[in-house]
Short mmCIF file of C-alpha atoms and ligand atoms in Angstrom, two decimals:
data_model
loop_
_atom_site.label_atom_id
_atom_site.label_comp_id
_atom_site.label_asym_id
_atom_site.label_seq_id
_atom_site.Cartn_x
_atom_site.Cartn_y
_atom_site.Cartn_z
CA UNK J 286 -37.27 41.81 -182.99
CA UNK J 287 -40.27 40.68 -180.96
CA UNK J 288 -38.91 37.62 -179.13
CA UNK J 289 -42.25 36.98 -177.42
CA UNK J 290 -43.91 36.72 -180.76
CA UNK J 291 -41.25 34.24 -181.85
CA UNK J 292 -41.72 32.14 -178.72
CA UNK J 293 -45.46 32.11 -179.32
CA UNK J 294 -45.06 31.05 -182.90
CA UNK J 295 -43.40 27.75 -181.91
CA UNK J 296 -46.11 25.16 -182.58
CA UNK J 297 -47.50 23.57 -179.41
CA UNK J 298 -46.78 19.88 -178.84
CA UNK J 299 -50.48 18.97 -179.21
CA UNK J 300 -50.63 20.70 -182.55
CA UNK J 301 -47.45 19.00 -183.74
CA UNK J 302 -48.83 15.61 -182.71
CA UNK J 303 -51.80 16.17 -184.99
CA UNK J 304 -49.76 16.87 -188.13
CA UNK J 305 -49.61 14.24 -190.83
CA UNK J 306 -45.80 14.00 -190.77
CA UNK J 307 -45.56 13.46 -187.03
CA UNK J 308 -48.43 10.97 -187.00
CA UNK J 309 -46.60 8.97 -189.62
CA UNK J 310 -43.41 9.21 -187.60
CA UNK J 311 -45.18 7.86 -184.51
CA UNK J 312 -46.62 4.97 -186.48
CA UNK J 313 -43.16 3.99 -187.60
CA UNK J 314 -41.02 4.70 -184.54
CA UNK J 315 -43.34 4.81 -181.54
CA UNK J 316 -45.03 7.53 -179.51
CA UNK J 317 -42.58 7.90 -176.64
CA UNK J 318 -39.40 8.47 -178.58
CA UNK J 319 -41.08 10.90 -181.00
CA UNK J 320 -42.48 12.86 -178.08
CA UNK J 321 -39.01 13.00 -176.49
CA UNK J 322 -37.51 14.38 -179.68
CA UNK J 323 -40.34 16.93 -180.09
CA UNK J 324 -39.59 18.20 -176.57
CA UNK J 325 -35.85 18.26 -177.17
CA UNK J 326 -36.16 20.11 -180.46
CA UNK J 327 -38.64 22.70 -179.14
CA UNK J 328 -36.40 23.26 -176.09
CA UNK J 329 -33.46 23.79 -178.41
CA UNK J 330 -35.49 26.29 -180.39
CA UNK J 331 -36.47 28.23 -177.26
CA UNK J 332 -32.87 28.34 -176.19
CA UNK J 333 -31.85 29.60 -179.60
CA UNK J 334 -34.51 32.33 -179.59
CA UNK J 335 -33.21 33.52 -176.19
CA UNK J 336 -29.65 33.66 -177.43
CA UNK J 337 -29.76 34.66 -181.07
CA UNK J 338 -30.46 38.00 -182.73
CA UNK J 339 -30.70 36.60 -186.22
CA UNK J 340 -34.46 36.94 -186.80
CA UNK J 341 -34.41 35.50 -190.28
CA UNK J 342 -32.62 32.35 -189.15
CA UNK J 343 -34.94 31.94 -186.17
CA UNK J 344 -38.06 32.24 -188.31
CA UNK J 345 -36.66 29.67 -190.70
CA UNK J 346 -35.92 27.29 -187.84
CA UNK J 347 -39.44 27.67 -186.48
CA UNK J 348 -40.92 27.02 -189.91
CA UNK J 349 -38.75 23.94 -190.34
CA UNK J 350 -39.45 22.48 -186.91
CA UNK J 351 -41.50 19.55 -188.18
CA UNK J 352 -38.94 18.50 -190.75
CA UNK J 353 -36.15 18.91 -188.18
CA UNK J 354 -38.02 16.54 -185.85
CA UNK J 355 -38.58 14.03 -188.65
CA UNK J 356 -34.89 14.19 -189.61
CA UNK J 357 -33.70 13.81 -186.03
CA UNK J 358 -35.90 10.80 -185.32
CA UNK J 359 -34.91 9.08 -188.57
CA UNK J 360 -31.25 9.74 -187.90
CA UNK J 361 -31.54 8.42 -184.36
CA UNK J 362 -32.75 5.07 -185.67
CA UNK J 363 -29.92 4.70 -188.16
CA UNK J 364 -27.08 2.50 -186.90
CA UNK J 365 -23.96 4.58 -186.40
CA UNK J 366 -21.58 1.75 -187.21
CA UNK J 367 -21.79 1.37 -190.94
CA UNK J 368 -20.14 -0.22 -193.91
CA UNK J 369 -17.07 1.55 -195.27
CA UNK J 370 -15.56 0.88 -198.67
CA UNK J 371 -11.81 0.92 -198.06
CA UNK J 372 -9.94 2.56 -200.91
CA UNK J 373 -6.82 3.31 -198.88
CA UNK J 374 -4.98 0.13 -199.89
CA UNK J 375 -4.09 -0.46 -196.24
CA UNK J 376 -5.17 -4.04 -195.70
CA UNK J 377 -5.23 -4.14 -191.89
CA UNK J 378 -6.65 -0.71 -191.16
CA UNK J 379 -7.21 -0.63 -187.40
CA UNK J 380 -9.57 2.36 -187.66
CA UNK J 381 -11.64 0.53 -190.28
CA UNK J 382 -11.99 -2.70 -188.33
CA UNK J 383 -8.77 -4.54 -189.28
CA UNK J 384 -9.32 -7.94 -190.90
CA UNK J 385 -12.55 -8.35 -192.87
CA UNK J 386 -14.29 -11.73 -192.42
CA UNK J 387 -15.37 -13.68 -195.50
CA UNK J 388 -19.03 -13.79 -196.51
CA UNK J 389 -18.90 -17.53 -196.09
CA UNK J 390 -17.82 -17.24 -192.47
CA UNK J 391 -20.33 -14.47 -191.82
CA UNK J 392 -23.16 -16.70 -193.09
CA UNK J 393 -22.15 -19.58 -190.84
CA UNK J 394 -21.62 -17.14 -187.98
CA UNK J 395 -25.18 -15.89 -188.22
CA UNK J 396 -26.46 -19.46 -187.97
CA UNK J 397 -24.61 -19.90 -184.67
CA UNK J 398 -25.17 -16.54 -183.03
CA UNK J 399 -28.85 -16.19 -183.94
CA UNK J 400 -29.66 -19.29 -181.95
CA UNK J 401 -28.12 -21.48 -179.29
CA UNK J 402 -24.89 -23.39 -179.69
CA UNK J 403 -22.63 -25.83 -177.88
CA UNK J 404 -20.22 -23.05 -177.04
CA UNK J 405 -19.70 -24.35 -173.50
CA UNK J 406 -21.56 -27.62 -173.66
CA UNK J 407 -19.98 -30.96 -174.40
CA UNK J 408 -22.47 -32.82 -176.57
CA UNK J 409 -20.62 -36.12 -176.06
CA UNK J 410 -20.80 -36.14 -172.27
CA UNK J 411 -23.86 -33.95 -171.88
CA UNK J 412 -21.92 -31.90 -169.37
CA UNK J 413 -20.41 -28.46 -169.28
CA UNK J 414 -17.77 -28.08 -171.98
CA UNK J 415 -14.86 -25.78 -172.56
CA UNK J 416 -15.08 -22.64 -174.66
CA UNK J 417 -11.62 -23.19 -176.13
CA UNK J 418 -12.13 -26.85 -176.99
CA UNK J 419 -13.63 -26.01 -180.38
CA UNK J 420 -10.44 -24.67 -181.86
CA UNK J 421 -7.67 -25.67 -179.42
CA UNK J 422 -6.90 -28.91 -181.22
CA UNK J 423 -6.92 -27.15 -184.55
CA UNK J 424 -4.53 -24.48 -183.30
CA UNK J 425 -2.20 -27.12 -181.93
CA UNK J 426 -2.26 -29.07 -185.17
CA UNK J 427 -1.48 -25.98 -187.24
CA UNK J 428 1.18 -24.48 -184.95
CA UNK J 429 2.74 -27.53 -183.32
CA UNK J 430 1.95 -26.23 -179.83
CA UNK J 431 0.83 -28.43 -176.91
CA UNK J 432 -2.12 -26.35 -175.80
CA UNK J 433 -4.08 -23.23 -176.70
CA UNK J 434 -6.57 -20.72 -175.37
CA UNK J 435 -7.95 -17.37 -176.46
CA UNK J 436 -8.85 -14.04 -174.86
CA UNK J 437 -10.31 -10.80 -176.23
CA UNK J 438 -7.23 -9.38 -177.94
CA UNK J 439 -3.48 -9.70 -177.90
CA UNK J 440 -3.07 -6.86 -175.40
CA UNK J 441 -5.21 -8.90 -172.99
CA UNK J 442 -3.21 -12.01 -173.84
CA UNK J 443 0.10 -10.36 -172.89
CA UNK J 444 -1.47 -9.06 -169.70
CA UNK J 445 -2.81 -12.49 -168.75
CA UNK J 446 0.47 -14.25 -169.53
CA UNK J 447 2.51 -11.86 -167.39
CA UNK J 448 -0.04 -11.87 -164.58
CA UNK J 449 -0.01 -15.67 -164.54
CA UNK J 450 3.67 -16.35 -165.03
CA UNK J 451 5.55 -13.38 -163.65
CA UNK J 452 3.51 -11.52 -161.02
CA UNK J 453 5.73 -10.33 -158.20
CA UNK J 454 8.87 -11.33 -160.07
CA UNK J 455 11.20 -9.97 -162.71
CA UNK J 456 10.87 -10.24 -166.46
CA UNK J 457 13.90 -9.72 -168.66
CA UNK J 458 13.26 -7.82 -171.90
CA UNK J 459 15.65 -6.36 -174.46
CA UNK J 460 15.52 -2.57 -174.63
CA UNK J 461 15.15 -2.85 -178.39
CA UNK J 462 11.84 -4.66 -177.90
CA UNK J 463 10.08 -2.22 -175.55
CA UNK J 464 7.32 -1.64 -178.05
CA UNK J 465 4.44 0.80 -178.11
CA UNK J 466 1.63 -0.50 -180.27
CA UNK J 467 -1.12 1.94 -181.26
CA UNK J 468 -3.58 3.19 -178.66
CA UNK J 469 -0.86 3.63 -176.00
CA UNK J 470 -0.34 -0.10 -175.52
CA UNK J 471 3.18 -0.06 -174.13
CA UNK J 472 5.01 -3.15 -173.00
CA UNK J 473 6.55 -1.47 -169.90
CA UNK J 474 3.10 -0.22 -168.82
CA UNK J 475 1.44 -3.57 -169.33
CA UNK J 476 4.19 -5.12 -167.26
CA UNK J 477 3.59 -2.68 -164.42
CA UNK J 478 -0.13 -3.43 -164.51
CA UNK J 479 0.44 -7.14 -164.31
CA UNK J 480 2.61 -6.75 -161.23
CA UNK J 481 5.82 -7.92 -162.85
CA UNK J 482 9.03 -5.90 -162.70
CA UNK J 483 10.64 -5.04 -165.98
CA UNK J 484 14.34 -5.63 -166.26
CA UNK J 485 15.40 -4.02 -169.49
CA UNK J 486 18.73 -5.11 -170.85
CA UNK J 487 21.06 -4.11 -173.66
CA UNK J 488 20.68 -0.94 -175.68
CA UNK J 489 18.19 0.22 -178.28
CA UNK J 490 20.18 -1.30 -181.13
CA UNK J 491 22.12 -4.12 -179.50
CA UNK J 492 21.33 -6.81 -176.98
CA UNK J 493 23.74 -9.71 -176.48
CA UNK J 494 23.34 -13.17 -175.03
CA UNK J 495 25.52 -12.11 -172.09
CA UNK J 496 23.06 -9.30 -171.28
CA UNK J 497 20.37 -11.91 -170.66
CA UNK J 498 22.74 -14.10 -168.70
CA UNK J 499 23.92 -11.32 -166.41
CA UNK J 500 20.40 -10.05 -165.66
CA UNK J 501 19.21 -13.35 -164.16
CA UNK J 502 18.49 -13.27 -160.42
CA UNK J 503 16.53 -15.60 -158.17
CA UNK J 504 13.48 -13.44 -158.85
CA UNK J 505 13.59 -13.86 -162.61
CA UNK J 506 10.28 -15.34 -163.73
CA UNK J 507 10.56 -15.13 -167.50
CA UNK J 508 12.35 -13.91 -170.59
CA UNK J 509 10.01 -11.86 -172.74
CA UNK J 510 10.55 -11.45 -176.47
CA UNK J 511 8.40 -8.88 -178.24
CA UNK J 512 8.18 -8.85 -182.00
CA UNK J 513 8.91 -5.30 -183.12
CA UNK J 514 5.96 -5.49 -185.44
CA UNK J 515 5.45 -1.81 -186.18
CA UNK J 516 9.02 -0.57 -186.61
CA UNK J 517 12.38 -1.88 -187.72
CA UNK J 518 15.73 -1.22 -186.17
CA UNK J 519 18.23 -1.43 -188.99
CA UNK J 520 21.98 -0.97 -189.29
CA UNK J 521 24.33 -1.80 -186.42
CA UNK J 522 22.01 -4.15 -184.58
CA UNK J 523 22.02 -7.38 -182.64
CA UNK J 524 19.32 -9.29 -180.87
CA UNK J 525 19.11 -12.76 -179.42
CA UNK J 526 16.57 -15.08 -181.05
CA UNK J 527 14.52 -17.36 -178.82
CA UNK J 528 16.38 -20.43 -180.12
CA UNK J 529 19.65 -19.05 -178.71
CA UNK J 530 18.00 -18.26 -175.39
CA UNK J 531 16.79 -21.82 -175.05
CA UNK J 532 19.89 -23.28 -173.29
CA UNK J 533 19.82 -20.42 -170.76
CA UNK J 534 16.11 -20.97 -170.23
CA UNK J 535 16.66 -24.68 -169.58
CA UNK J 536 19.67 -24.22 -167.33
CA UNK J 537 17.84 -21.80 -165.01
CA UNK J 538 14.28 -23.08 -165.53
CA UNK J 539 13.12 -19.70 -166.77
CA UNK J 540 10.38 -19.86 -169.41
CA UNK J 541 10.53 -17.85 -172.64
CA UNK J 542 7.44 -15.84 -173.57
CA UNK J 543 7.03 -14.28 -176.99
CA UNK J 544 4.53 -11.63 -178.05
CA UNK J 545 4.49 -12.14 -181.80
CA UNK J 546 1.99 -9.39 -182.54
CA UNK J 547 0.75 -10.34 -185.94
CA UNK J 548 0.72 -14.09 -185.84
CA UNK J 549 1.37 -15.26 -189.39
CA UNK J 550 0.72 -18.94 -189.96
CA UNK J 551 1.94 -19.00 -193.54
CA UNK J 552 5.38 -17.94 -194.74
CA UNK J 553 4.44 -14.85 -196.73
CA UNK J 554 7.88 -14.71 -198.37
CA UNK J 555 6.47 -17.24 -200.85
CA UNK J 556 4.07 -14.53 -201.99
CA UNK J 557 6.66 -11.84 -202.45
CA UNK J 558 6.55 -10.27 -199.00
CA UNK J 559 9.36 -9.91 -196.48
CA UNK J 560 9.68 -12.97 -194.29
CA UNK J 561 7.77 -12.40 -191.07
CA UNK J 562 8.53 -14.89 -188.27
CA UNK J 563 5.70 -17.41 -188.23
CA UNK J 564 3.97 -18.80 -185.18
CA UNK J 565 5.23 -22.28 -186.08
CA UNK J 566 8.83 -21.02 -186.08
CA UNK J 567 8.39 -19.53 -182.62
CA UNK J 568 7.09 -22.82 -181.23
CA UNK J 569 9.81 -24.77 -183.00
CA UNK J 570 12.53 -22.54 -181.58
CA UNK J 571 11.44 -23.53 -178.11
CA UNK J 572 9.36 -20.57 -176.92
CA UNK J 573 7.21 -21.73 -173.99
CA UNK J 574 4.28 -19.40 -174.51
CA UNK J 575 3.44 -17.42 -177.66
CA UNK J 576 0.70 -14.82 -178.10
CA UNK J 577 -0.63 -13.11 -181.21
CA UNK J 578 -3.66 -11.25 -182.57
CA UNK J 579 -6.58 -12.90 -184.29
CA UNK J 580 -7.39 -9.99 -186.55
CA UNK J 581 -4.01 -9.04 -187.97
CA UNK J 582 -2.31 -11.25 -190.56
CA UNK J 583 -4.23 -14.28 -189.33
CA UNK J 584 -7.29 -12.66 -190.90
CA UNK J 585 -9.86 -13.68 -188.30
CA UNK J 586 -11.91 -11.96 -185.59
CA UNK J 587 -10.42 -9.75 -182.87
CA UNK J 588 -8.81 -12.13 -180.42
CA UNK J 589 -5.66 -12.75 -178.43
CA UNK J 590 -4.44 -16.26 -179.08
CA UNK J 591 -2.18 -17.90 -176.50
CA UNK J 592 -0.43 -21.16 -177.33
CA UNK J 593 2.43 -23.12 -175.83
CA UNK J 594 3.30 -25.60 -173.09
CA UNK J 595 0.26 -27.18 -171.52
CA UNK J 596 1.36 -26.52 -167.95
CA UNK J 597 1.37 -22.75 -168.55
CA UNK J 598 -1.87 -22.70 -170.54
CA UNK J 599 -3.55 -24.65 -167.72
CA UNK J 600 -2.32 -22.07 -165.20
CA UNK J 601 -3.79 -19.31 -167.33
CA UNK J 602 -7.15 -21.02 -167.65
CA UNK J 603 -7.34 -21.06 -163.86
CA UNK J 604 -6.42 -17.38 -163.48
CA UNK J 605 -9.41 -15.24 -162.42
CA UNK J 606 -8.44 -12.65 -165.02
CA UNK J 607 -9.35 -15.12 -167.75
CA UNK J 608 -13.01 -14.82 -166.80
CA UNK J 609 -12.83 -11.06 -167.32
CA UNK J 610 -11.12 -11.44 -170.69
CA UNK J 611 -13.43 -14.18 -171.94
CA UNK J 612 -14.27 -14.34 -175.63
CA UNK J 613 -17.88 -14.61 -176.74
CA UNK J 614 -19.61 -16.90 -179.22
CA UNK J 615 -18.96 -14.54 -182.14
CA UNK J 616 -15.21 -14.80 -181.61
CA UNK J 617 -15.15 -18.52 -180.88
CA UNK J 618 -17.16 -19.30 -184.01
CA UNK J 619 -15.38 -16.94 -186.40
CA UNK J 620 -11.99 -18.06 -185.12
CA UNK J 621 -12.72 -21.74 -185.55
CA UNK J 622 -14.00 -21.14 -189.09
CA UNK J 623 -10.94 -19.05 -189.97
CA UNK J 624 -8.56 -21.66 -188.58
CA UNK J 625 -10.29 -24.42 -190.53
CA UNK J 626 -9.21 -22.70 -193.74
CA UNK J 627 -5.58 -23.02 -192.59
CA UNK J 628 -5.71 -26.80 -192.80
CA UNK J 629 -4.84 -26.23 -196.43
CA UNK J 630 -2.54 -23.36 -197.38
CA UNK J 631 -4.20 -23.01 -200.77
CA UNK J 632 -7.59 -22.72 -199.15
CA UNK J 633 -6.32 -20.15 -196.67
CA UNK J 634 -4.80 -18.01 -199.43
CA UNK J 635 -8.04 -17.92 -201.40
CA UNK J 636 -10.67 -17.91 -198.66
CA UNK J 637 -9.23 -15.58 -196.05
CA UNK J 638 -9.82 -12.02 -197.29
CA UNK J 639 -6.61 -10.59 -195.78
CA UNK J 640 -4.40 -13.21 -197.41
CA UNK J 641 -6.28 -12.95 -200.68
CA UNK J 642 -5.76 -9.18 -200.74
CA UNK J 643 -2.08 -9.41 -199.82
CA UNK J 644 -1.34 -11.92 -202.56
CA UNK J 645 -3.40 -10.48 -205.42
CA UNK J 646 -1.00 -10.16 -208.38
CA UNK J 647 -0.38 -6.80 -210.02
CA UNK J 648 -1.90 -7.85 -213.36
CA UNK J 649 -5.16 -8.71 -211.70
CA UNK J 650 -5.15 -5.43 -209.77
CA UNK J 651 -4.44 -3.48 -212.95
CA UNK J 652 -7.35 -5.21 -214.73
CA UNK J 653 -9.70 -4.53 -211.88
CA UNK J 654 -8.60 -0.89 -211.74
CA UNK J 655 -9.37 -0.51 -215.45
CA UNK J 656 -12.76 -2.10 -214.85
CA UNK J 657 -13.57 0.36 -212.05
CA UNK J 658 -12.29 3.31 -214.08
CA UNK J 659 -14.58 2.33 -216.97
CA UNK J 660 -17.58 2.15 -214.66
CA UNK J 661 -16.76 5.57 -213.19
CA UNK J 662 -16.24 7.11 -216.63
CA UNK J 663 -19.62 5.80 -217.72
CA UNK J 664 -21.26 7.59 -214.79
CA UNK J 665 -19.62 10.96 -215.15
CA UNK J 666 -18.06 12.93 -217.96
CA UNK J 667 -16.86 15.84 -215.89
CA UNK J 668 -14.19 14.32 -213.69
CA UNK J 669 -10.74 13.30 -214.90
CA UNK J 670 -10.33 9.60 -214.19
CA UNK J 671 -7.13 7.64 -214.74
CA UNK J 672 -5.49 4.39 -213.62
CA UNK J 673 -2.11 4.68 -211.93
CA UNK J 674 0.42 2.47 -210.20
CA UNK J 675 0.49 2.86 -206.43
CA UNK J 676 1.71 1.13 -203.28
CA UNK J 677 -0.42 -0.73 -200.75
CA UNK J 678 0.53 -1.26 -197.13
CA UNK J 679 -0.19 -4.17 -194.85
CA UNK J 680 -0.98 -1.92 -191.87
CA UNK J 681 -2.19 -2.89 -188.41
CA UNK J 682 1.35 -2.59 -187.13
CA UNK J 683 2.47 -5.45 -189.40
CA UNK J 684 5.38 -5.33 -191.86
CA UNK J 685 5.88 -1.58 -191.39
CA UNK J 686 8.32 -1.10 -194.25
CA UNK J 687 6.52 -3.29 -196.73
CA UNK J 688 5.08 -1.58 -199.82
CA UNK J 689 3.26 -3.79 -202.30
CA UNK J 690 2.91 -2.61 -205.88
CA UNK J 691 -0.73 -2.03 -206.68
CA UNK J 692 -3.09 -0.16 -209.01
CA UNK J 693 -5.37 2.75 -208.22
CA UNK J 694 -8.15 4.66 -209.88
CA UNK J 695 -7.33 8.34 -209.55
CA UNK J 696 -10.10 10.92 -209.57
CA UNK J 697 -9.07 14.54 -210.02
CA UNK J 698 -11.28 17.11 -208.42
CA UNK J 699 -11.08 20.85 -207.77
CA UNK J 700 -12.38 20.77 -204.26
CA UNK J 701 -10.82 17.67 -202.75
CA UNK J 702 -11.69 18.46 -199.12
CA UNK J 703 -15.34 18.86 -200.01
CA UNK J 704 -15.38 15.68 -202.08
CA UNK J 705 -13.81 13.74 -199.21
CA UNK J 706 -16.55 14.95 -196.85
CA UNK J 707 -19.19 13.86 -199.33
CA UNK J 708 -17.53 10.45 -199.67
CA UNK J 709 -17.61 9.96 -195.92
CA UNK J 710 -21.35 10.65 -195.97
CA UNK J 711 -22.08 8.18 -198.73
CA UNK J 712 -24.05 5.05 -197.85
CA UNK J 713 -21.82 3.04 -197.68
CA UNK J 714 -19.07 5.52 -196.87
CA UNK J 715 -15.90 5.58 -198.97
CA UNK J 716 -12.54 6.23 -197.34
CA UNK J 717 -9.64 6.77 -199.74
CA UNK J 718 -6.19 8.28 -199.94
CA UNK J 719 -5.87 11.86 -201.11
CA UNK J 720 -2.73 13.04 -202.80
CA UNK J 721 -2.66 16.74 -203.66
CA UNK J 722 -5.74 17.37 -205.80
CA UNK J 723 -6.80 13.80 -206.37
CA UNK J 724 -8.61 10.90 -204.72
CA UNK J 725 -6.75 7.59 -205.00
CA UNK J 726 -8.78 4.40 -204.81
CA UNK J 727 -6.33 1.50 -204.39
CA UNK J 728 -8.20 -1.53 -205.74
CA UNK J 729 -6.28 -3.99 -203.57
CA UNK J 730 -8.68 -3.33 -200.70
CA UNK J 731 -11.76 -2.93 -202.91
CA UNK J 732 -14.08 -5.82 -203.72
CA UNK J 733 -15.16 -6.01 -207.36
CA UNK J 734 -18.73 -6.49 -206.08
CA UNK J 735 -18.58 -2.91 -204.78
CA UNK J 736 -17.54 -1.33 -208.11
CA UNK J 737 -21.09 -0.67 -209.31
CA UNK J 738 -21.98 0.93 -205.96
CA UNK J 739 -18.83 3.08 -206.08
CA UNK J 740 -19.76 4.18 -209.60
CA UNK J 741 -23.28 5.14 -208.58
CA UNK J 742 -22.10 7.05 -205.52
CA UNK J 743 -19.55 9.10 -207.44
CA UNK J 744 -21.86 9.42 -210.44
CA UNK J 745 -24.31 11.30 -208.26
CA UNK J 746 -21.86 14.00 -207.22
CA UNK J 747 -19.17 14.35 -209.87
C1 PLP B 986 -0.75 -5.46 -182.33
C2 PLP B 986 0.14 -5.90 -181.27
C3 PLP B 986 -0.36 -6.05 -179.96
C4 PLP B 986 -1.77 -5.74 -179.61
O1 PLP B 986 -2.64 -6.65 -180.20
P1 PLP B 986 -4.22 -6.41 -180.16
O2 PLP B 986 -4.80 -7.67 -180.69
O3 PLP B 986 -4.47 -5.22 -181.02
O4 PLP B 986 -4.59 -6.16 -178.75
C5 PLP B 986 0.53 -6.46 -178.97
N1 PLP B 986 1.83 -6.72 -179.25
C6 PLP B 986 2.34 -6.60 -180.51
C7 PLP B 986 3.79 -6.89 -180.74
C8 PLP B 986 1.51 -6.19 -181.55
O5 PLP B 986 2.00 -6.06 -182.79
#
């Protein structure tokens, strides 16, 4: 193989710049970036010629150089974060962005974020306002708390609470509540970071009132309760609810902090789910400071909501860390709009996508699955398409044992791995569950508006 000849056959940059395809590319994307890509791709080609002995492949690559450049530039300009159709049936899928926001909220959100807003401006006084003021009252009304603030996520909330209330002191936690949430968020590690010393009491399965009582020293700054949101300890167990800790807390002036994780504002037992302790119950039972996520069962944007006694919330607002954990106008706006729906439970259940998905009855799911199956069958005759019963999960570290009866469209295919890859490359991408030789699309997490798109995407490949 004559490598010199191959090197010489790479088109020169000047020549490439004169081709119709590249000229068009420059018109659309700009001279500089196209030139950068031309250089990168020709460098790559030179490198390949030096290192490869596959003459046929090299010649092909040289011949395809222009189209490679066009493809690379076009790909570069495509946003990498893209819409995914969630067919997994897992409602709060952390890898897929957790809680979806309603179209209604998104429309109002764009109005606010595309221009200026009163995010930190008090229109009544004409002076600087407070970022949290927009939804603090609303949160207090809904939860019964005295005061409220918000940071970027619940992990940050726990960090800020401990840093503010327990730095340099001891925090008493039951061993059964030393949780690891996904992404290596571990309560003992967060505690270390915040400068508080963890005093773990009891055993994995049992913690008694006396364990709390005996662990108190003059350095005790708080009792911390952590909702074991992503696992259940069952069987021979005992834990001490916040309401029972209250007398001890009052006697020794030690505040109770509770990390609720999910933050449900509506008793989901009414909708057939296991009772999950609500935020209101935590406040009622006398917890001084409660934190929870905005994008788990609450169904709003990513946020860490902190509510409780005003004196503690005020201390947190003054903490320098708060500035580093500050939420932006996207969060403030989406959170206020989400919370507004909670003024009426009926409104919340129908307008907040997470709650709507959780409470969709089986009959409705079955009907929608049949509808999707019919669309798919009309697009392809080759694949075997059926409707089957399945089980959805709440996900996001919430209600770990809960399985909700649902309906799925099942697509049988010979080469399931290949089909999955193709689905991930669809625009929008489709992520589903695979069981043996079939793709399961749980309709609980699918919007009916996406059915036609799903049909067209599959119709093209099946
Ligand atoms: C999910 C969870 C967190 C972390 O919340 P993020 O909003 O994801 O940061 C912390 N504590 C508990 C108990 C949780 O369930």
